[in-house]
Amino acid sequence: MRNRRDWTRESLAAGVRAGDKRALARAISLVEDSDPLAYDVVRDLYPETGRAYAIGVTGPPGVGKSSLISALIRHLREQQRTIGVISVDPSSPFSQGALLGDRIRLADHFLDPEVFIRSMGTRGHLGGLAEAALQALLVLDAAGKELVFLETVGAGQSEVEVIGIADTIVLVLMPGSGDSVQALKAGIMEIPDVIAINKMDHPAAKTMMSEVRSILSL
């Protein structure tokens, strides 16, 4: 097993192209740390990018974004698709480390060799995505991941950054959630291509669906 100091520009790029999870993890860590080696590696990998389909998943905290992604991964793996996930978590204001709660909900897929899941901290970056998310997407793209999910921190007007990265935007809402109601009022409805309402067995689900349809008809 390679020591973290053993990677060179050439071996790291080769490892990413081969889909080596250790190389992927190392490359993304370097990107997060703004290491000069990361930009050299991404530059080398860039000709192999442009094939992955990026799906941005946004919505208020606690509405089930990670649970929805997990279910979609299960469905896509039945079709033998290769998957990457960049799950952006809020950072601790003290350590700048990510509060990696979303990984727990995706635990069913950790051992799948064709699924790579990475949590990234925002490190104070506004806009809903970590500053290094685009470079991380390029790394996963070069590794041959066919679909890459980009999960944002939450929903709000600051979350529109995902538009510039993802091919399709999914907004996740949940009935009975005050944050979901606020999201409907905050202009977030202009962002998504798909709106998913979780927990449709909730008594307020039909009301929320009617509100969404009403806003979309304006």
Tab-separated table of C-alpha atoms in Angstrom:
chain	number	residue	atom	x	y	z
A	1	MET	CA	0.000	0.000	0.000
A	2	ARG	CA	1.341	3.420	-0.924
A	3	ASN	CA	2.309	5.846	1.773
A	4	ARG	CA	0.710	9.262	1.310
A	5	ARG	CA	4.185	10.658	0.560
A	6	ASP	CA	4.850	8.131	-2.210
A	7	TRP	CA	2.460	9.549	-4.796
A	8	THR	CA	4.026	11.416	-7.689
A	9	ARG	CA	2.220	13.488	-10.297
A	10	GLU	CA	2.449	10.637	-12.800
A	11	SER	CA	1.506	7.790	-10.439
A	12	LEU	CA	-1.398	9.716	-8.956
A	13	ALA	CA	-2.851	10.557	-12.373
A	14	ALA	CA	-2.393	6.936	-13.469
A	15	GLY	CA	-4.077	5.685	-10.307
A	16	VAL	CA	-7.060	7.980	-10.824
A	17	ARG	CA	-7.430	6.837	-14.442
A	18	ALA	CA	-7.416	3.235	-13.202
A	19	GLY	CA	-10.139	4.022	-10.661
A	20	ASP	CA	-7.904	3.232	-7.673
A	21	LYS	CA	-9.845	4.418	-4.618
A	22	ARG	CA	-6.663	5.311	-2.743
A	23	ALA	CA	-5.528	7.489	-5.634
A	24	LEU	CA	-8.966	9.117	-5.828
A	25	ALA	CA	-8.968	9.848	-2.104
A	26	ARG	CA	-5.452	11.272	-2.225
A	27	ALA	CA	-6.124	13.428	-5.283
A	28	ILE	CA	-9.258	14.923	-3.747
A	29	SER	CA	-7.470	15.552	-0.439
A	30	LEU	CA	-4.763	17.449	-2.312
A	31	VAL	CA	-7.429	19.452	-4.153
A	32	GLU	CA	-9.120	20.336	-0.847
A	33	ASP	CA	-5.797	21.485	0.594
A	34	SER	CA	-5.002	23.590	-2.518
A	35	ASP	CA	-1.782	21.632	-2.914
A	36	PRO	CA	0.131	22.641	-6.078
A	37	LEU	CA	0.452	18.945	-6.988
A	38	ALA	CA	-3.343	18.730	-7.195
A	39	TYR	CA	-3.559	21.302	-9.968
A	40	ASP	CA	-0.838	19.523	-11.945
A	41	VAL	CA	-2.718	16.228	-11.604
A	42	VAL	CA	-6.076	17.758	-12.569
A	43	ARG	CA	-4.396	19.380	-15.572
A	44	ASP	CA	-3.036	15.975	-16.633
A	45	LEU	CA	-6.450	14.357	-16.156
A	46	TYR	CA	-8.451	17.052	-17.929
A	47	PRO	CA	-8.329	15.403	-21.402
A	48	GLU	CA	-10.106	12.370	-19.874
A	49	THR	CA	-12.994	14.446	-18.494
A	50	GLY	CA	-16.327	15.451	-19.993
A	51	ARG	CA	-18.064	12.088	-19.852
A	52	ALA	CA	-19.581	12.041	-16.364
A	53	TYR	CA	-23.148	13.276	-15.822
A	54	ALA	CA	-23.318	15.501	-12.741
A	55	ILE	CA	-26.499	15.608	-10.648
A	56	GLY	CA	-26.782	18.366	-8.056
A	57	VAL	CA	-28.972	17.504	-5.077
A	58	THR	CA	-30.016	20.448	-2.926
A	59	GLY	CA	-32.633	21.114	-0.278
A	60	PRO	CA	-32.942	22.189	3.358
A	61	PRO	CA	-31.077	20.235	6.046
A	62	GLY	CA	-32.850	17.096	7.206
A	63	VAL	CA	-35.175	16.572	4.233
A	64	GLY	CA	-33.541	13.308	3.185
A	65	LYS	CA	-31.066	14.289	0.474
A	66	SER	CA	-28.592	11.569	1.416
A	67	SER	CA	-31.340	8.967	1.760
A	68	LEU	CA	-32.606	9.819	-1.727
A	69	ILE	CA	-29.079	9.614	-3.163
A	70	SER	CA	-28.582	6.236	-1.483
A	71	ALA	CA	-31.790	4.899	-3.058
A	72	LEU	CA	-30.772	6.237	-6.480
A	73	ILE	CA	-27.333	4.629	-6.173
A	74	ARG	CA	-28.969	1.285	-5.409
A	75	HIS	CA	-31.161	1.602	-8.514
A	76	LEU	CA	-28.289	2.712	-10.766
A	77	ARG	CA	-25.962	-0.042	-9.562
A	78	GLU	CA	-28.583	-2.576	-10.634
A	79	GLN	CA	-27.956	-1.152	-14.108
A	80	GLN	CA	-24.179	-1.569	-13.628
A	81	ARG	CA	-23.551	2.197	-13.655
A	82	THR	CA	-20.441	3.543	-11.931
A	83	ILE	CA	-21.113	6.234	-9.350
A	84	GLY	CA	-19.331	9.045	-7.554
A	85	VAL	CA	-20.723	11.112	-4.682
A	86	ILE	CA	-19.414	14.438	-3.392
A	87	SER	CA	-21.333	15.188	-0.217
A	88	VAL	CA	-20.635	18.686	1.046
A	89	ASP	CA	-20.991	19.066	4.803
A	90	PRO	CA	-20.760	22.180	6.962
A	91	SER	CA	-17.328	22.666	8.499
A	92	SER	CA	-16.577	23.013	12.167
A	93	PRO	CA	-15.876	26.707	12.854
A	94	PHE	CA	-12.983	25.608	15.069
A	95	SER	CA	-11.149	22.853	13.174
A	96	GLN	CA	-12.420	23.550	9.639
A	97	GLY	CA	-13.083	19.807	9.430
A	98	ALA	CA	-16.285	18.513	7.881
A	99	LEU	CA	-19.087	17.339	10.155
A	100	LEU	CA	-19.477	14.148	8.154
A	101	GLY	CA	-23.041	13.142	8.995
A	102	ASP	CA	-24.071	12.332	5.436
A	103	ARG	CA	-21.603	9.472	5.075
A	104	ILE	CA	-23.548	7.443	7.641
A	105	ARG	CA	-26.644	7.410	5.449
A	106	LEU	CA	-24.615	6.206	2.462
A	107	ALA	CA	-22.876	3.422	4.404
A	108	ASP	CA	-24.589	0.653	2.409
A	109	HIS	CA	-22.414	1.525	-0.591
A	110	PHE	CA	-18.987	1.928	1.027
A	111	LEU	CA	-17.770	-1.539	0.054
A	112	ASP	CA	-18.980	-1.348	-3.545
A	113	PRO	CA	-15.834	-1.010	-5.709
A	114	GLU	CA	-17.786	0.906	-8.359
A	115	VAL	CA	-19.050	3.577	-5.941
A	116	PHE	CA	-16.789	6.299	-4.552
A	117	ILE	CA	-18.183	8.530	-1.803
A	118	ARG	CA	-16.392	11.575	-0.473
A	119	SER	CA	-17.539	14.096	2.119
A	120	MET	CA	-16.011	17.546	1.851
A	121	GLY	CA	-16.207	20.429	4.299
A	122	THR	CA	-17.248	23.877	3.121
A	123	ARG	CA	-14.343	25.425	5.085
A	124	GLY	CA	-16.307	28.654	5.222
A	125	HIS	CA	-17.041	28.742	1.492
A	126	LEU	CA	-20.493	30.126	0.687
A	127	GLY	CA	-22.682	28.897	-2.140
A	128	GLY	CA	-23.539	25.409	-0.918
A	129	LEU	CA	-20.542	23.583	-2.400
A	130	ALA	CA	-16.989	23.214	-1.202
A	131	GLU	CA	-14.528	25.380	-3.088
A	132	ALA	CA	-12.812	22.261	-4.405
A	133	ALA	CA	-16.011	20.547	-5.590
A	134	LEU	CA	-15.464	21.241	-9.294
A	135	GLN	CA	-11.928	19.856	-9.209
A	136	ALA	CA	-13.163	16.813	-7.267
A	137	LEU	CA	-15.829	16.297	-9.934
A	138	LEU	CA	-13.139	16.376	-12.635
A	139	VAL	CA	-11.123	13.760	-10.730
A	140	LEU	CA	-14.130	11.425	-10.494
A	141	ASP	CA	-14.949	12.078	-14.144
A	142	ALA	CA	-11.417	11.101	-15.199
A	143	ALA	CA	-11.721	7.964	-13.050
A	144	GLY	CA	-14.584	6.801	-15.257
A	145	LYS	CA	-17.537	7.502	-12.968
A	146	GLU	CA	-20.599	7.704	-15.208
A	147	LEU	CA	-22.760	9.649	-12.768
A	148	VAL	CA	-21.601	11.949	-9.998
A	149	PHE	CA	-23.954	13.246	-7.309
A	150	LEU	CA	-23.136	16.645	-5.790
A	151	GLU	CA	-24.978	17.113	-2.502
A	152	THR	CA	-25.082	20.683	-1.192
A	153	VAL	CA	-25.133	21.826	2.427
A	154	GLY	CA	-28.687	23.176	2.356
A	155	ALA	CA	-31.139	25.195	0.320
A	156	GLY	CA	-31.348	28.935	0.012
A	157	GLN	CA	-30.409	31.697	-2.345
A	158	SER	CA	-26.731	31.006	-1.651
A	159	GLU	CA	-27.054	27.490	-3.081
A	160	VAL	CA	-27.237	28.547	-6.725
A	161	GLU	CA	-23.533	27.766	-7.200
A	162	VAL	CA	-24.487	24.178	-8.009
A	163	ILE	CA	-26.067	25.389	-11.264
A	164	GLY	CA	-22.643	26.112	-12.708
A	165	ILE	CA	-21.394	22.580	-12.063
A	166	ALA	CA	-24.280	20.114	-12.380
A	167	ASP	CA	-26.073	18.957	-15.527
A	168	THR	CA	-29.331	18.371	-13.642
A	169	ILE	CA	-30.494	19.914	-10.355
A	170	VAL	CA	-32.773	18.022	-7.966
A	171	LEU	CA	-34.475	19.974	-5.170
A	172	VAL	CA	-35.556	17.790	-2.249
A	173	LEU	CA	-38.367	18.974	0.021
A	174	MET	CA	-40.242	17.388	2.898
A	175	PRO	CA	-43.807	18.068	4.054
A	176	GLY	CA	-44.159	19.464	7.538
A	177	SER	CA	-40.733	21.090	7.381
A	178	GLY	CA	-40.579	24.807	8.061
A	179	ASP	CA	-37.300	24.973	6.146
A	180	SER	CA	-38.996	23.450	3.107
A	181	VAL	CA	-41.719	26.088	3.246
A	182	GLN	CA	-39.094	28.820	3.498
A	183	ALA	CA	-37.273	27.304	0.529
A	184	LEU	CA	-40.431	27.684	-1.533
A	185	LYS	CA	-40.484	31.383	-0.685
A	186	ALA	CA	-36.788	32.073	-1.210
A	187	GLY	CA	-36.530	31.851	-4.974
A	188	ILE	CA	-34.952	28.396	-4.854
A	189	MET	CA	-37.729	27.143	-7.139
A	190	GLU	CA	-36.005	28.759	-10.103
A	191	ILE	CA	-33.054	26.401	-9.736
A	192	PRO	CA	-34.230	22.769	-10.051
A	193	ASP	CA	-34.948	20.611	-13.063
A	194	VAL	CA	-36.571	18.030	-10.772
A	195	ILE	CA	-38.435	18.528	-7.486
A	196	ALA	CA	-38.631	15.504	-5.182
A	197	ILE	CA	-40.959	15.507	-2.187
A	198	ASN	CA	-39.849	12.970	0.409
A	199	LYS	CA	-42.187	11.212	2.859
A	200	MET	CA	-45.286	11.278	0.677
A	201	ASP	CA	-47.124	9.339	3.407
A	202	HIS	CA	-47.005	12.481	5.575
A	203	PRO	CA	-50.449	14.104	6.135
A	204	ALA	CA	-49.182	17.406	4.706
A	205	ALA	CA	-47.638	15.870	1.573
A	206	LYS	CA	-50.520	16.660	-0.766
A	207	THR	CA	-50.655	20.231	0.514
A	208	MET	CA	-46.967	20.708	-0.205
A	209	MET	CA	-47.370	19.227	-3.678
A	210	SER	CA	-50.194	21.680	-4.370
A	211	GLU	CA	-48.021	24.578	-3.166
A	212	VAL	CA	-45.176	23.491	-5.439
A	213	ARG	CA	-47.491	23.215	-8.439
A	214	SER	CA	-48.983	26.608	-7.658
A	215	ILE	CA	-45.569	28.281	-7.516
A	216	LEU	CA	-44.442	26.581	-10.725
A	217	SER	CA	-47.542	27.806	-12.539
A	218	LEU	CA	-46.777	31.483	-11.799
